[in-house]
Short mmCIF file of C-alpha atoms in Angstrom, two decimals:
data_model
loop_
_atom_site.label_atom_id
_atom_site.label_comp_id
_atom_site.label_asym_id
_atom_site.label_seq_id
_atom_site.Cartn_x
_atom_site.Cartn_y
_atom_site.Cartn_z
CA UNK A 1 172.84 95.71 120.30
CA UNK A 2 172.73 92.94 122.85
CA UNK A 3 171.46 94.17 126.20
CA UNK A 4 171.76 92.53 129.59
CA UNK A 5 169.59 93.86 132.36
CA UNK A 6 170.47 93.31 135.98
CA UNK A 7 168.10 93.95 138.87
CA UNK A 8 168.20 95.39 141.43
CA UNK A 9 170.98 97.90 140.90
CA UNK A 10 171.41 98.37 144.61
CA UNK A 11 170.18 96.56 147.68
CA UNK A 12 170.73 97.11 151.37
CA UNK A 13 169.55 94.49 153.81
CA UNK A 14 170.09 93.11 157.25
CA UNK A 15 172.50 90.35 158.09
CA UNK A 16 170.91 86.91 157.85
CA UNK A 17 168.51 87.66 155.04
CA UNK A 18 168.66 86.19 151.56
CA UNK A 19 168.96 88.39 148.51
CA UNK A 20 168.07 87.51 144.93
CA UNK A 21 169.68 89.22 141.95
CA UNK A 22 168.26 88.81 138.47
CA UNK A 23 170.11 88.84 135.18
CA UNK A 24 168.12 89.03 131.97
CA UNK A 25 169.16 89.01 128.35
CA UNK A 26 166.65 91.38 126.79
CA UNK A 27 167.05 90.82 123.08
CA UNK A 28 168.82 87.52 122.76
CA UNK A 29 168.84 84.02 124.17
CA UNK A 30 171.63 82.94 126.45
CA UNK A 31 172.20 79.30 127.34
CA UNK A 32 175.18 80.42 129.37
CA UNK A 33 175.42 83.33 131.75
CA UNK A 34 178.23 84.29 134.09
CA UNK A 35 178.31 85.72 137.59
CA UNK A 36 181.22 87.86 138.75
CA UNK A 37 182.07 89.51 142.03
CA UNK A 38 184.05 92.71 142.25
CA UNK A 39 185.59 94.03 145.44
CA UNK A 40 186.26 97.77 145.80
CA UNK A 41 189.03 98.91 143.49
CA UNK A 42 189.62 95.30 142.47
CA UNK A 43 189.10 93.25 139.37
CA UNK A 44 186.25 90.94 138.52
CA UNK A 45 186.38 87.44 139.89
CA UNK A 46 184.36 84.79 138.10
CA UNK A 47 182.12 83.09 140.62
CA UNK A 48 180.19 80.67 138.48
CA UNK A 49 178.96 79.81 135.04
CA UNK A 50 175.21 79.45 134.83
CA UNK A 51 173.86 76.91 132.37
CA UNK A 52 170.23 76.91 131.27
CA UNK A 53 168.44 73.82 132.46
CA UNK A 54 171.34 72.37 134.38
CA UNK A 55 173.49 72.98 137.41
CA UNK A 56 175.84 75.91 137.55
CA UNK A 57 179.58 75.40 137.46
CA UNK A 58 181.26 77.10 140.39
CA UNK A 59 184.81 78.36 140.55
CA UNK A 60 187.13 77.01 143.18
CA UNK A 61 186.53 78.58 146.54
CA UNK A 62 182.98 79.73 145.82
CA UNK A 63 180.40 78.20 148.13
CA UNK A 64 177.58 76.83 146.01
CA UNK A 65 175.26 76.58 149.00
CA UNK A 66 175.91 80.21 149.79
CA UNK A 67 175.49 81.52 146.27
CA UNK A 68 172.56 79.73 144.67
CA UNK A 69 172.26 80.06 140.93
CA UNK A 70 169.19 79.22 138.91
CA UNK A 71 169.01 79.48 135.14
CA UNK A 72 165.47 78.43 134.43
CA UNK A 73 165.02 80.01 131.03
CA UNK A 74 167.07 81.15 128.09
CA UNK A 75 166.79 84.76 129.14
CA UNK A 76 167.00 84.70 132.93
CA UNK A 77 169.54 83.66 135.51
CA UNK A 78 169.27 84.45 139.19
CA UNK A 79 171.87 84.60 141.93
CA UNK A 80 170.62 84.23 145.49
CA UNK A 81 172.97 85.14 148.30
CA UNK A 82 171.66 83.06 151.18
CA UNK A 83 171.92 84.13 154.80
CA UNK A 84 173.94 87.13 153.76
CA UNK A 85 176.56 88.59 156.08
CA UNK A 86 178.58 91.81 155.91
CA UNK A 87 181.47 90.02 154.22
CA UNK A 88 179.14 89.25 151.31
CA UNK A 89 178.83 92.96 150.61
CA UNK A 90 180.20 93.54 147.15
CA UNK A 91 179.44 94.50 143.58
CA UNK A 92 177.99 91.58 141.66
CA UNK A 93 177.97 91.63 137.86
CA UNK A 94 176.41 89.20 135.43
CA UNK A 95 177.13 88.67 131.76
CA UNK A 96 175.69 86.62 128.95
CA UNK A 97 176.53 85.43 125.47
CA UNK A 98 174.10 85.12 122.60
CA UNK A 99 173.58 81.39 122.12
CA UNK A 100 172.93 81.79 118.43
CA UNK A 101 175.89 84.04 117.76
CA UNK A 102 179.19 82.75 116.48
CA UNK A 103 181.90 81.54 118.77
CA UNK A 104 183.73 84.85 118.50
CA UNK A 105 180.94 86.95 119.94
CA UNK A 106 181.87 88.34 123.37
CA UNK A 107 180.05 88.42 126.66
CA UNK A 108 177.67 91.30 127.31
CA UNK A 109 177.62 92.66 130.83
CA UNK A 110 174.87 93.97 133.04
CA UNK A 111 175.27 97.17 135.02
CA UNK A 112 175.91 95.32 138.25
CA UNK A 113 174.26 95.11 141.67
CA UNK A 114 175.69 96.85 144.70
CA UNK A 115 174.92 94.62 147.69
CA UNK A 116 175.35 96.05 151.17
CA UNK A 117 174.72 93.87 154.20
CA UNK A 118 174.30 95.70 157.49
CA UNK B 1 196.54 78.42 133.50
CA UNK B 2 195.93 81.73 131.89
CA UNK B 3 196.65 84.96 133.68
CA UNK B 4 196.69 88.61 132.80
CA UNK B 5 198.70 91.46 134.29
CA UNK B 6 198.02 95.15 134.09
CA UNK B 7 201.18 96.72 135.51
CA UNK B 8 199.76 100.21 135.97
CA UNK B 9 197.21 100.63 138.74
CA UNK B 10 196.59 104.30 138.02
CA UNK B 11 197.51 106.55 135.10
CA UNK B 12 196.94 110.27 134.74
CA UNK B 13 197.08 111.97 131.37
CA UNK B 14 196.16 115.42 130.14
CA UNK B 15 193.18 115.85 127.89
CA UNK B 16 194.31 115.65 124.29
CA UNK B 17 197.40 113.63 125.10
CA UNK B 18 197.99 110.14 123.85
CA UNK B 19 197.33 107.10 126.00
CA UNK B 20 198.73 103.61 126.27
CA UNK B 21 197.51 101.09 128.83
CA UNK B 22 199.61 97.99 129.23
CA UNK B 23 198.40 94.41 129.36
CA UNK B 24 200.53 91.28 129.50
CA UNK B 25 199.16 87.78 129.49
CA UNK B 26 200.29 84.27 130.13
CA UNK B 27 198.71 81.56 128.06
CA UNK B 28 199.91 78.51 126.15
CA UNK B 29 198.21 79.22 122.86
CA UNK B 30 196.82 82.29 121.17
CA UNK B 31 194.14 83.47 123.54
CA UNK B 32 191.05 85.53 123.12
CA UNK B 33 191.97 89.04 124.31
CA UNK B 34 189.63 91.80 125.37
CA UNK B 35 189.61 95.31 126.68
CA UNK B 36 186.66 96.51 128.70
CA UNK B 37 185.89 99.90 130.26
CA UNK B 38 183.94 100.43 133.46
CA UNK B 39 182.54 103.72 134.70
CA UNK B 40 181.92 104.05 138.46
CA UNK B 41 179.03 101.89 139.64
CA UNK B 42 178.46 100.51 136.18
CA UNK B 43 178.96 97.25 134.36
CA UNK B 44 181.58 96.63 131.72
CA UNK B 45 181.51 97.84 128.14
CA UNK B 46 183.53 96.04 125.51
CA UNK B 47 186.02 98.31 123.74
CA UNK B 48 187.58 95.73 121.44
CA UNK B 49 188.61 92.11 121.15
CA UNK B 50 191.16 89.95 119.37
CA UNK B 51 191.12 86.28 118.56
CA UNK B 52 192.88 86.01 115.19
CA UNK B 53 193.81 87.92 112.05
CA UNK B 54 195.15 91.43 111.93
CA UNK B 55 197.11 92.08 115.09
CA UNK B 56 196.06 95.73 115.21
CA UNK B 57 192.46 95.86 116.37
CA UNK B 58 190.21 98.89 116.12
CA UNK B 59 187.57 99.39 118.76
CA UNK B 60 184.91 101.85 119.78
CA UNK B 61 185.48 105.38 121.03
CA UNK B 62 188.70 105.74 119.04
CA UNK B 63 190.59 103.01 120.90
CA UNK B 64 192.88 100.46 119.33
CA UNK B 65 195.03 97.62 120.63
CA UNK B 66 197.90 95.66 119.21
CA UNK B 67 198.52 91.97 119.83
CA UNK B 68 202.22 91.22 120.07
CA UNK B 69 202.80 87.52 120.43
CA UNK B 70 206.54 87.86 121.03
CA UNK B 71 205.90 90.14 124.00
CA UNK B 72 202.70 88.46 125.19
CA UNK B 73 201.13 91.87 125.22
CA UNK B 74 197.88 93.47 124.16
CA UNK B 75 198.29 97.18 124.93
CA UNK B 76 195.42 99.60 124.51
CA UNK B 77 196.03 102.95 122.84
CA UNK B 78 194.23 106.14 122.01
CA UNK B 79 195.87 109.04 120.18
CA UNK B 80 193.96 111.81 121.93
CA UNK B 81 192.22 111.32 125.25
CA UNK B 82 188.94 113.02 126.10
CA UNK B 83 187.76 113.87 129.61
CA UNK B 84 184.95 111.33 129.19
CA UNK B 85 187.53 108.56 128.89
CA UNK B 86 188.21 108.73 132.61
CA UNK B 87 187.22 105.29 133.92
CA UNK B 88 188.59 101.91 134.93
CA UNK B 89 189.99 99.77 132.14
CA UNK B 90 190.23 96.00 132.28
CA UNK B 91 192.16 93.65 130.07
CA UNK B 92 190.85 90.08 129.91
CA UNK B 93 192.21 86.86 128.45
CA UNK B 94 190.77 83.44 127.87
CA UNK B 95 190.81 80.35 125.68
CA UNK B 96 187.44 81.40 124.36
CA UNK B 97 184.64 83.85 125.02
CA UNK B 98 183.43 81.95 128.05
CA UNK B 99 186.37 81.30 130.31
CA UNK B 100 187.81 84.80 130.78
CA UNK B 101 190.17 86.05 133.42
CA UNK B 102 190.43 89.75 134.14
CA UNK B 103 193.43 91.85 135.00
CA UNK B 104 193.44 94.01 138.10
CA UNK B 105 192.44 97.06 136.12
CA UNK B 106 193.98 100.46 135.39
CA UNK B 107 192.26 103.58 136.59
CA UNK B 108 192.56 106.44 134.14
CA UNK B 109 192.35 110.03 135.32
CA UNK B 110 192.18 112.79 132.71
CA UNK B 111 193.48 116.23 133.62
CA UNK B 112 191.87 119.26 132.01
#
């Protein structure tokens, strides 16, 4: 089945540093990937839609300069949290859809990244 | 704009008992509807989805859901719950597979 790999699974870093999270589709191509943020005991909030070879589409209220998204290939999207602060601590999850699959094929999710900013 | 409501934040059932998790949505047309399950510290696994056709949808792990247009609902059911079903369950709705909105989630606890 379709597998999405997310790395790292957990990261702890100091305030002010930048953190990069990778999302890879392992056995399919994905022209579109999605980045979600999940607060403790809360639902997933769509942050942005990542489009291969073009700029990401950000949801209202999400700072694009804070959360940099790059989708340089059909199998990799990265989310960089720039100058991270404690309020950026969260669980970040990516998902992807198989570009060659029919329109009814769902998103496949990675296992998430737990980001903790000290 | 679409929205989805999961009225129950937390449900506890005994192992072997039946389960129903509620999901109500607001959307102008027939949406794409999904149920996902999330174990602690993990990503989401798709249980089942509906976009057209038979309103009773069978999913993995013995789950099913029924789309009721008149009630704007897509409730998830399982006839006999197993201890391994304890997790967080999310209902999601969208106009397609891309633009999904998630409900707040229902945490399921299974008593021995």
